[in-house]
mmCIF file of C-alpha atoms in Angstrom:
data_model
loop_
_atom_site.group_PDB
_atom_site.id
_atom_site.type_symbol
_atom_site.label_atom_id
_atom_site.label_comp_id
_atom_site.label_asym_id
_atom_site.label_seq_id
_atom_site.Cartn_x
_atom_site.Cartn_y
_atom_site.Cartn_z
ATOM 1 C CA MET U 198 94.782 224.912 90.501
ATOM 2 C CA ARG U 199 94.985 221.204 88.903
ATOM 3 C CA ILE U 200 92.928 220.598 86.057
ATOM 4 C CA SER U 201 92.021 216.719 85.301
ATOM 5 C CA VAL U 202 90.572 217.695 81.123
ATOM 6 C CA THR U 203 89.857 213.645 80.483
ATOM 7 C CA ASP U 204 89.286 210.703 81.963
ATOM 8 C CA ARG U 205 90.510 209.160 79.762
ATOM 9 C CA CYS U 206 93.937 207.238 79.027
ATOM 10 C CA ASN U 207 95.570 205.367 76.719
ATOM 11 C CA LEU U 208 97.337 202.892 79.155
ATOM 12 C CA ARG U 209 96.360 200.464 82.626
ATOM 13 C CA CYS U 210 98.879 201.438 85.352
ATOM 14 C CA MET U 211 98.463 198.860 87.741
ATOM 15 C CA TYR U 212 98.281 201.069 91.173
ATOM 16 C CA CYS U 213 96.067 203.384 88.847
ATOM 17 C CA MET U 214 93.267 202.439 87.238
ATOM 18 C CA PRO U 215 91.248 200.106 89.009
ATOM 19 C CA PRO U 216 91.005 196.285 86.971
ATOM 20 C CA ASP U 217 87.588 196.584 86.675
ATOM 21 C CA GLY U 218 88.272 200.561 84.701
ATOM 22 C CA VAL U 219 86.661 203.772 85.761
ATOM 23 C CA PRO U 220 83.080 204.193 84.416
ATOM 24 C CA LEU U 221 83.403 206.911 82.191
ATOM 25 C CA ILE U 222 82.110 209.969 82.135
ATOM 26 C CA SER U 223 79.693 211.071 79.281
ATOM 27 C CA HIS U 224 81.128 213.557 77.144
ATOM 28 C CA ASP U 225 78.182 216.200 77.878
ATOM 29 C CA ASP U 226 79.244 216.233 81.404
ATOM 30 C CA ILE U 227 82.741 216.910 80.962
ATOM 31 C CA LEU U 228 84.102 220.697 80.382
ATOM 32 C CA ARG U 229 84.144 221.813 77.132
ATOM 33 C CA HIS U 230 87.482 224.469 76.735
ATOM 34 C CA GLU U 231 84.929 227.218 77.225
ATOM 35 C CA GLU U 232 84.473 226.296 80.860
ATOM 36 C CA ILE U 233 87.956 225.847 81.479
ATOM 37 C CA VAL U 234 88.789 229.019 80.209
ATOM 38 C CA ARG U 235 85.892 230.791 82.818
ATOM 39 C CA VAL U 236 87.295 228.956 85.979
ATOM 40 C CA VAL U 237 90.268 229.506 85.448
ATOM 41 C CA GLU U 238 89.515 233.512 84.857
ATOM 42 C CA ALA U 239 88.107 233.021 88.392
ATOM 43 C CA ALA U 240 90.958 231.482 89.817
ATOM 44 C CA ALA U 241 93.125 233.833 88.278
ATOM 45 C CA ARG U 242 91.165 237.333 89.751
ATOM 46 C CA LEU U 243 91.978 235.560 94.375
ATOM 47 C CA GLY U 244 95.750 235.334 93.241
ATOM 48 C CA ILE U 245 96.181 231.513 91.440
ATOM 49 C CA SER U 246 99.118 231.967 88.940
ATOM 50 C CA HIS U 247 100.090 228.836 88.316
ATOM 51 C CA ILE U 248 97.691 225.027 86.742
ATOM 52 C CA ARG U 249 98.436 222.135 86.106
ATOM 53 C CA ILE U 250 96.368 220.596 83.584
ATOM 54 C CA THR U 251 96.445 216.731 84.020
ATOM 55 C CA GLY U 252 93.539 213.687 83.578
ATOM 56 C CA GLY U 253 93.745 210.631 82.287
ATOM 57 C CA GLU U 254 96.426 211.341 79.872
ATOM 58 C CA PRO U 255 95.704 215.065 79.338
ATOM 59 C CA LEU U 256 97.063 215.078 75.475
ATOM 60 C CA LEU U 257 93.968 212.807 74.383
ATOM 61 C CA ARG U 258 92.033 215.701 74.838
ATOM 62 C CA HIS U 259 90.376 216.538 71.491
ATOM 63 C CA GLY U 260 92.070 220.949 70.843
ATOM 64 C CA ILE U 261 94.361 219.808 74.237
ATOM 65 C CA VAL U 262 97.057 222.861 71.854
ATOM 66 C CA SER U 263 94.419 224.979 71.387
ATOM 67 C CA LEU U 264 92.986 224.415 75.190
ATOM 68 C CA VAL U 265 96.605 225.212 76.559
ATOM 69 C CA ARG U 266 97.145 228.761 74.439
ATOM 70 C CA MET U 267 93.630 229.117 76.194
ATOM 71 C CA ILE U 268 94.746 229.220 79.423
ATOM 72 C CA ALA U 269 97.505 231.066 78.790
ATOM 73 C CA GLN U 270 96.237 234.393 78.119
ATOM 74 C CA VAL U 271 93.753 234.463 80.745
ATOM 75 C CA PRO U 272 95.858 236.998 82.349
ATOM 76 C CA GLY U 273 97.077 236.012 85.839
ATOM 77 C CA ILE U 274 98.038 233.112 85.153
ATOM 78 C CA SER U 275 102.457 232.622 85.051
ATOM 79 C CA ASP U 276 102.932 229.092 84.651
ATOM 80 C CA VAL U 277 101.500 226.316 83.221
ATOM 81 C CA SER U 278 102.407 223.461 82.891
ATOM 82 C CA MET U 279 101.124 219.352 82.644
ATOM 83 C CA THR U 280 101.666 215.903 84.149
ATOM 84 C CA THR U 281 101.305 213.524 81.674
ATOM 85 C CA ASN U 282 102.042 209.419 80.459
ATOM 86 C CA GLY U 283 104.714 211.150 77.799
ATOM 87 C CA CYS U 284 102.975 208.101 74.470
ATOM 88 C CA LEU U 285 102.810 211.750 72.998
ATOM 89 C CA LEU U 286 104.358 213.993 74.393
ATOM 90 C CA GLY U 287 106.935 213.787 70.586
ATOM 91 C CA ARG U 288 104.069 214.802 68.838
ATOM 92 C CA TYR U 289 102.764 217.395 70.980
ATOM 93 C CA ALA U 290 105.876 219.325 72.962
ATOM 94 C CA GLU U 291 106.733 221.653 70.311
ATOM 95 C CA HIS U 292 103.212 222.304 69.763
ATOM 96 C CA LEU U 293 102.349 222.231 73.607
ATOM 97 C CA ALA U 294 105.119 225.044 73.790
ATOM 98 C CA GLU U 295 104.190 227.227 71.255
ATOM 99 C CA ALA U 296 101.050 227.638 72.458
ATOM 100 C CA GLY U 297 102.266 228.628 75.741
ATOM 101 C CA LEU U 298 102.769 225.358 78.203
ATOM 102 C CA LYS U 299 105.998 225.451 80.514
ATOM 103 C CA ARG U 300 107.039 222.617 81.598
ATOM 104 C CA VAL U 301 105.988 219.015 82.218
ATOM 105 C CA ASN U 302 106.299 216.181 84.443
ATOM 106 C CA VAL U 303 106.371 213.100 82.645
ATOM 107 C CA SER U 304 105.490 209.154 84.569
ATOM 108 C CA MET U 305 107.264 206.706 84.333
ATOM 109 C CA ASP U 306 108.502 203.903 86.640
ATOM 110 C CA THR U 307 110.346 201.818 84.846
ATOM 111 C CA LEU U 308 113.846 202.161 82.407
ATOM 112 C CA ARG U 309 113.189 198.101 81.584
ATOM 113 C CA PRO U 310 111.172 198.082 78.043
ATOM 114 C CA GLU U 311 109.595 194.682 79.716
ATOM 115 C CA ARG U 312 108.647 196.298 82.449
ATOM 116 C CA ALA U 313 106.922 199.943 81.824
ATOM 117 C CA ARG U 314 104.675 197.327 79.708
ATOM 118 C CA ASP U 315 103.833 194.951 82.548
ATOM 119 C CA ILE U 316 103.073 198.291 84.960
ATOM 120 C CA THR U 317 101.152 200.262 82.068
ATOM 121 C CA GLY U 318 100.012 197.615 79.965
ATOM 122 C CA HIS U 319 101.304 198.407 77.116
ATOM 123 C CA ASP U 320 104.898 198.467 74.919
ATOM 124 C CA CYS U 321 104.940 201.782 75.660
ATOM 125 C CA LEU U 322 109.186 202.965 77.252
ATOM 126 C CA ALA U 323 110.447 204.172 73.978
ATOM 127 C CA GLN U 324 107.975 206.425 73.163
ATOM 128 C CA VAL U 325 107.996 208.045 76.957
ATOM 129 C CA LEU U 326 111.700 207.994 76.287
ATOM 130 C CA GLN U 327 111.544 209.761 72.991
ATOM 131 C CA GLY U 328 108.351 212.902 74.231
ATOM 132 C CA ILE U 329 110.990 213.930 76.940
ATOM 133 C CA GLU U 330 114.183 214.359 74.980
ATOM 134 C CA VAL U 331 111.483 216.320 72.346
ATOM 135 C CA ALA U 332 110.319 218.349 75.314
ATOM 136 C CA GLU U 333 113.325 219.140 76.672
ATOM 137 C CA ALA U 334 114.796 220.066 73.307
ATOM 138 C CA CYS U 335 111.728 222.781 73.015
ATOM 139 C CA GLY U 336 112.133 223.960 76.625
ATOM 140 C CA LEU U 337 109.274 222.405 78.638
ATOM 141 C CA GLN U 338 111.913 223.042 81.238
ATOM 142 C CA PRO U 339 112.340 221.726 84.242
ATOM 143 C CA ILE U 340 111.282 218.188 83.208
ATOM 144 C CA LYS U 341 110.406 215.961 85.462
ATOM 145 C CA ILE U 342 109.990 212.280 86.294
ATOM 146 C CA ASN U 343 107.238 211.162 88.314
ATOM 147 C CA THR U 344 108.376 207.459 89.686
ATOM 148 C CA VAL U 345 106.225 204.695 91.923
ATOM 149 C CA VAL U 346 107.938 202.586 93.966
ATOM 150 C CA LEU U 347 106.410 199.098 94.479
ATOM 151 C CA ARG U 348 108.967 196.908 95.888
ATOM 152 C CA SER U 349 108.507 194.674 94.444
ATOM 153 C CA ILE U 350 108.591 195.380 90.641
ATOM 154 C CA ASN U 351 111.389 198.464 90.790
ATOM 155 C CA LEU U 352 112.890 198.847 93.970
ATOM 156 C CA ASP U 353 115.545 198.026 93.201
ATOM 157 C CA GLU U 354 115.390 200.582 89.606
ATOM 158 C CA ILE U 355 116.193 203.430 92.049
ATOM 159 C CA GLN U 356 119.725 203.941 91.544
ATOM 160 C CA ASP U 357 119.875 204.185 88.105
ATOM 161 C CA LEU U 358 116.666 206.192 87.426
ATOM 162 C CA ALA U 359 118.692 208.040 90.184
ATOM 163 C CA MET U 360 121.387 208.778 87.878
ATOM 164 C CA LEU U 361 119.693 210.381 84.735
ATOM 165 C CA THR U 362 120.139 213.375 87.653
ATOM 166 C CA ARG U 363 124.076 213.587 86.895
ATOM 167 C CA LEU U 364 123.647 212.928 83.236
ATOM 168 C CA ARG U 365 120.814 214.927 81.997
ATOM 169 C CA PRO U 366 118.733 218.071 83.734
ATOM 170 C CA TRP U 367 116.255 215.938 84.924
ATOM 171 C CA HIS U 368 114.353 215.985 88.539
ATOM 172 C CA VAL U 369 113.443 212.259 89.360
ATOM 173 C CA ARG U 370 110.478 212.197 91.829
ATOM 174 C CA PHE U 371 110.098 209.073 93.970
ATOM 175 C CA ILE U 372 106.284 208.474 94.983
ATOM 176 C CA GLU U 373 105.863 206.247 98.058
ATOM 177 C CA LEU U 374 102.678 204.244 96.664
ATOM 178 C CA MET U 375 98.706 205.487 97.801
ATOM 179 C CA PRO U 376 97.685 201.661 98.961
ATOM 180 C CA SER U 377 94.168 202.695 100.227
ATOM 181 C CA TRP U 378 92.777 204.224 97.100
ATOM 182 C CA GLY U 379 91.473 202.614 93.932
ATOM 183 C CA ALA U 380 93.600 200.749 92.376
ATOM 184 C CA ALA U 381 96.158 200.633 94.762
ATOM 185 C CA ALA U 382 94.264 199.104 97.237
ATOM 186 C CA SER U 383 94.597 195.858 95.444
ATOM 187 C CA LEU U 384 97.400 194.741 95.482
ATOM 188 C CA ASP U 385 99.991 194.016 98.154
ATOM 189 C CA PRO U 386 100.492 195.975 101.763
ATOM 190 C CA GLY U 387 103.953 194.494 101.329
ATOM 191 C CA GLU U 388 104.582 197.382 98.063
ATOM 192 C CA VAL U 389 104.150 200.078 99.493
ATOM 193 C CA VAL U 390 108.099 201.015 99.969
ATOM 194 C CA PRO U 391 107.799 203.867 102.398
ATOM 195 C CA ALA U 392 109.334 207.520 101.962
ATOM 196 C CA GLU U 393 111.717 207.248 104.351
ATOM 197 C CA GLU U 394 113.092 204.116 103.218
ATOM 198 C CA ILE U 395 113.556 205.709 99.718
ATOM 199 C CA ALA U 396 115.157 209.046 101.456
ATOM 200 C CA GLU U 397 117.982 206.307 102.972
ATOM 201 C CA ARG U 398 118.059 204.651 99.686
ATOM 202 C CA LEU U 399 119.309 207.917 97.682
ATOM 203 C CA ARG U 400 121.632 208.660 101.113
ATOM 204 C CA GLY U 401 122.851 205.481 100.644
ATOM 205 C CA LEU U 402 123.856 206.759 96.394
ATOM 206 C CA GLY U 403 125.513 210.297 98.127
ATOM 207 C CA ALA U 404 122.515 211.539 97.955
ATOM 208 C CA LYS U 405 122.497 215.454 100.469
ATOM 209 C CA PRO U 406 119.957 217.828 101.016
ATOM 210 C CA VAL U 407 118.747 220.329 98.488
ATOM 211 C CA ALA U 408 118.036 223.842 100.240
ATOM 212 C CA ALA U 409 114.055 224.715 99.307
ATOM 213 C CA ASN U 410 115.590 227.767 97.970
ATOM 214 C CA CYS U 411 117.216 225.663 95.346
ATOM 215 C CA ASN U 412 114.128 223.430 94.252
ATOM 216 C CA PRO U 413 113.126 223.352 91.426
ATOM 217 C CA GLY U 414 110.584 225.686 90.290
ATOM 218 C CA GLY U 415 106.432 224.161 91.658
ATOM 219 C CA ALA U 416 108.472 222.257 93.837
ATOM 220 C CA GLY U 417 105.286 221.331 96.036
ATOM 221 C CA PRO U 418 105.207 218.762 98.781
ATOM 222 C CA ALA U 419 108.282 217.166 97.244
ATOM 223 C CA ARG U 420 111.091 217.228 99.409
ATOM 224 C CA TYR U 421 115.238 217.223 97.156
ATOM 225 C CA MET U 422 118.151 215.894 97.654
ATOM 226 C CA ARG U 423 121.289 216.024 94.749
ATOM 227 C CA LEU U 424 123.672 213.917 93.798
ATOM 228 C CA PRO U 425 127.130 215.124 93.846
ATOM 229 C CA GLY U 426 128.001 216.701 90.693
ATOM 230 C CA SER U 427 125.094 215.627 89.166
ATOM 231 C CA LYS U 428 122.719 218.305 87.019
ATOM 232 C CA GLY U 429 119.210 217.450 88.645
ATOM 233 C CA THR U 430 117.542 217.144 91.590
ATOM 234 C CA LEU U 431 116.121 213.680 93.282
ATOM 235 C CA GLY U 432 112.498 214.203 95.008
ATOM 236 C CA ILE U 433 110.531 211.964 97.501
ATOM 237 C CA VAL U 434 107.098 213.314 98.294
ATOM 238 C CA GLY U 435 105.466 210.635 101.348
ATOM 239 C CA SER U 436 101.957 209.178 101.632
ATOM 240 C CA GLU U 437 98.897 210.548 103.525
ATOM 241 C CA ASP U 438 99.987 208.033 106.161
ATOM 242 C CA GLY U 439 100.306 210.711 108.178
ATOM 243 C CA ASN U 440 104.544 211.356 108.765
ATOM 244 C CA PRO U 441 105.504 215.220 108.901
ATOM 245 C CA ARG U 442 106.938 214.667 104.979
ATOM 246 C CA GLY U 443 104.403 213.511 103.857
ATOM 247 C CA MET U 444 102.479 215.678 101.114
ATOM 248 C CA CYS U 445 99.602 216.463 102.353
ATOM 249 C CA GLU U 446 101.456 218.753 105.394
ATOM 250 C CA ARG U 447 102.518 220.942 102.377
ATOM 251 C CA CYS U 448 100.120 220.965 100.141
ATOM 252 C CA ASN U 449 98.773 223.804 98.218
ATOM 253 C CA ARG U 450 96.141 222.541 95.970
ATOM 254 C CA LEU U 451 93.329 222.993 93.897
ATOM 255 C CA ARG U 452 91.673 219.999 92.257
ATOM 256 C CA LEU U 453 89.434 220.671 89.050
ATOM 257 C CA SER U 454 87.860 217.234 88.295
ATOM 258 C CA SER U 455 87.324 216.715 84.701
ATOM 259 C CA ASP U 456 83.155 216.421 84.501
ATOM 260 C CA GLY U 457 83.858 220.159 86.641
ATOM 261 C CA LYS U 458 83.704 218.931 90.309
ATOM 262 C CA LEU U 459 86.244 220.811 92.304
ATOM 263 C CA TYR U 460 87.705 219.503 94.766
ATOM 264 C CA ALA U 461 90.580 221.439 98.477
ATOM 265 C CA CYS U 462 91.269 217.702 98.694
ATOM 266 C CA LEU U 463 92.837 214.801 97.518
ATOM 267 C CA PHE U 464 90.910 212.818 100.117
ATOM 268 C CA SER U 465 88.695 214.583 100.441
ATOM 269 C CA THR U 466 84.314 212.825 98.975
ATOM 270 C CA VAL U 467 83.820 217.401 99.498
ATOM 271 C CA ALA U 468 83.006 218.923 96.056
ATOM 272 C CA VAL U 469 81.698 222.167 94.851
ATOM 273 C CA ASP U 470 80.289 221.383 91.297
ATOM 274 C CA LEU U 471 81.334 224.053 88.992
ATOM 275 C CA ARG U 472 80.151 223.308 85.978
ATOM 276 C CA ASP U 473 76.344 223.272 87.588
ATOM 277 C CA MET U 474 76.407 226.456 88.315
ATOM 278 C CA MET U 475 77.339 227.695 84.945
ATOM 279 C CA ARG U 476 75.652 225.587 83.553
ATOM 280 C CA SER U 477 72.805 228.051 85.687
ATOM 281 C CA GLY U 478 74.366 230.867 84.452
ATOM 282 C CA ALA U 479 76.388 231.514 87.345
ATOM 283 C CA SER U 480 78.020 234.210 87.406
ATOM 284 C CA ILE U 481 81.957 235.154 87.007
ATOM 285 C CA ASP U 482 81.523 236.543 91.294
ATOM 286 C CA GLU U 483 79.784 233.716 91.869
ATOM 287 C CA LEU U 484 82.628 231.179 90.240
ATOM 288 C CA CYS U 485 85.049 233.897 92.622
ATOM 289 C CA SER U 486 83.047 233.288 95.500
ATOM 290 C CA ALA U 487 82.426 229.452 95.359
ATOM 291 C CA ILE U 488 86.396 228.329 94.852
ATOM 292 C CA ARG U 489 86.693 231.270 97.743
ATOM 293 C CA GLY U 490 84.653 228.808 99.791
ATOM 294 C CA ALA U 491 86.163 226.322 98.717
ATOM 295 C CA ILE U 492 90.140 226.812 99.956
ATOM 296 C CA SER U 493 88.510 228.193 102.746
ATOM 297 C CA ASN U 494 87.135 225.121 103.436
ATOM 298 C CA LYS U 495 90.332 222.571 103.274
ATOM 299 C CA PRO U 496 91.566 221.177 106.153
ATOM 300 C CA ARG U 497 94.881 221.398 107.518
ATOM 301 C CA TYR U 498 96.297 218.252 107.715
ATOM 302 C CA GLY U 499 98.346 219.067 111.274
ATOM 303 C CA ARG U 500 94.922 220.189 112.553
ATOM 304 C CA ASP U 501 92.582 217.534 111.038
ATOM 305 C CA PRO U 502 94.730 213.975 110.906
ATOM 306 C CA GLY U 503 91.509 212.356 109.792
ATOM 307 C CA SER U 504 90.218 214.592 106.839
ATOM 308 C CA ALA U 505 93.367 212.702 105.210
ATOM 309 C CA ARG U 506 92.159 209.603 105.773
ATOM 310 C CA ASN U 507 88.271 209.205 106.738
ATOM 311 C CA VAL U 508 86.725 208.374 103.343
ATOM 312 C CA ARG U 509 86.176 205.350 101.546
ATOM 313 C CA PRO U 510 88.353 204.428 98.943
ATOM 314 C CA GLY U 511 87.716 205.379 94.864
ATOM 315 C CA THR U 512 84.937 203.957 92.979
ATOM 316 C CA GLY U 513 84.453 206.602 89.710
ATOM 317 C CA HIS U 514 82.518 209.501 89.573
ATOM 318 C CA GLY U 515 83.131 210.988 93.336
ATOM 319 C CA GLY U 516 79.525 213.009 93.769
ATOM 320 C CA ALA U 517 77.535 209.282 92.597
ATOM 321 C CA SER U 518 79.298 206.785 94.399
ATOM 322 C CA GLY U 519 79.935 208.566 97.683
ATOM 323 C CA GLY U 520 82.951 207.793 97.509
ATOM 324 C CA ARG U 521 86.177 209.951 96.679
ATOM 325 C CA PRO U 522 87.093 209.761 93.137
ATOM 326 C CA ALA U 523 89.649 207.405 91.540
ATOM 327 C CA LEU U 524 92.898 208.863 90.457
ATOM 328 C CA ALA U 525 92.371 208.056 86.986
ATOM 329 C CA GLU U 526 89.113 210.867 86.897
ATOM 330 C CA ILE U 527 90.973 213.570 89.196
ATOM 331 C CA GLY U 528 94.302 213.564 88.599
ATOM 332 C CA GLY U 529 96.110 212.686 91.696
#
């Protein structure tokens, strides 16, 4: 289960945050720590053992270390991880590791400071790289680096990013842009670099497929390759374009938005409002039933190819707008 703990972010990545931002959720409507833990307890009863904390930027959440500790202590939860932009990771990594966080995914689209500024709106690359180093030293491993590939922005850096895996035991994952979603919809469609084109470039560097049982922990929808003699791996994550190797075919995620809406599909407009249930006095058994219902209604992409496409682009606050939530709200 992926849990967004805030819709706030300290970056403005061109493919994630719409140009005008998203309507921020009122603090009163954001799930409280105790409510998040209650959802986790219900999920654990149903056999869910892995929790990924996302945002927005999760390290902006007040009391994030305490929240991680509370989640990690829930019986049945064996793995707590986090996706972060890395800007604050150096400050929090040691405390997060002590609280029970196991590993981190860090969003990093370039190794060039000026490009990082163009992509994110901030001069942050040095902080991100330092954060990754500190996280590794604190044992938050395996470390995965998420790179969204844009044709005119960073396609020429695939080799440089891939070579990181020869030097360090890091896992660099190249992600195909989702062109129909939120801020990405305003980009030139030509910016999309298909997953197969990324794979071909990696094969040109000598990368070979990795056996499924050798994938890094929490591999999810990515398929993995490895350069000869490397310490880490290279991942490729396709978009929802119908490619049988795309992200939908192997998706096993539930997503909880920061205001308590449970989505069984990243591309769906349908959500279960767990916050309203809890604030109306729902029991743990009722929460379990609601989560079980969401799981049973999770679309099977191969059987229902329209389920991932026939929805409107995110416009903010999925239920309120009638569209699906923006990536900045639900955490991807």
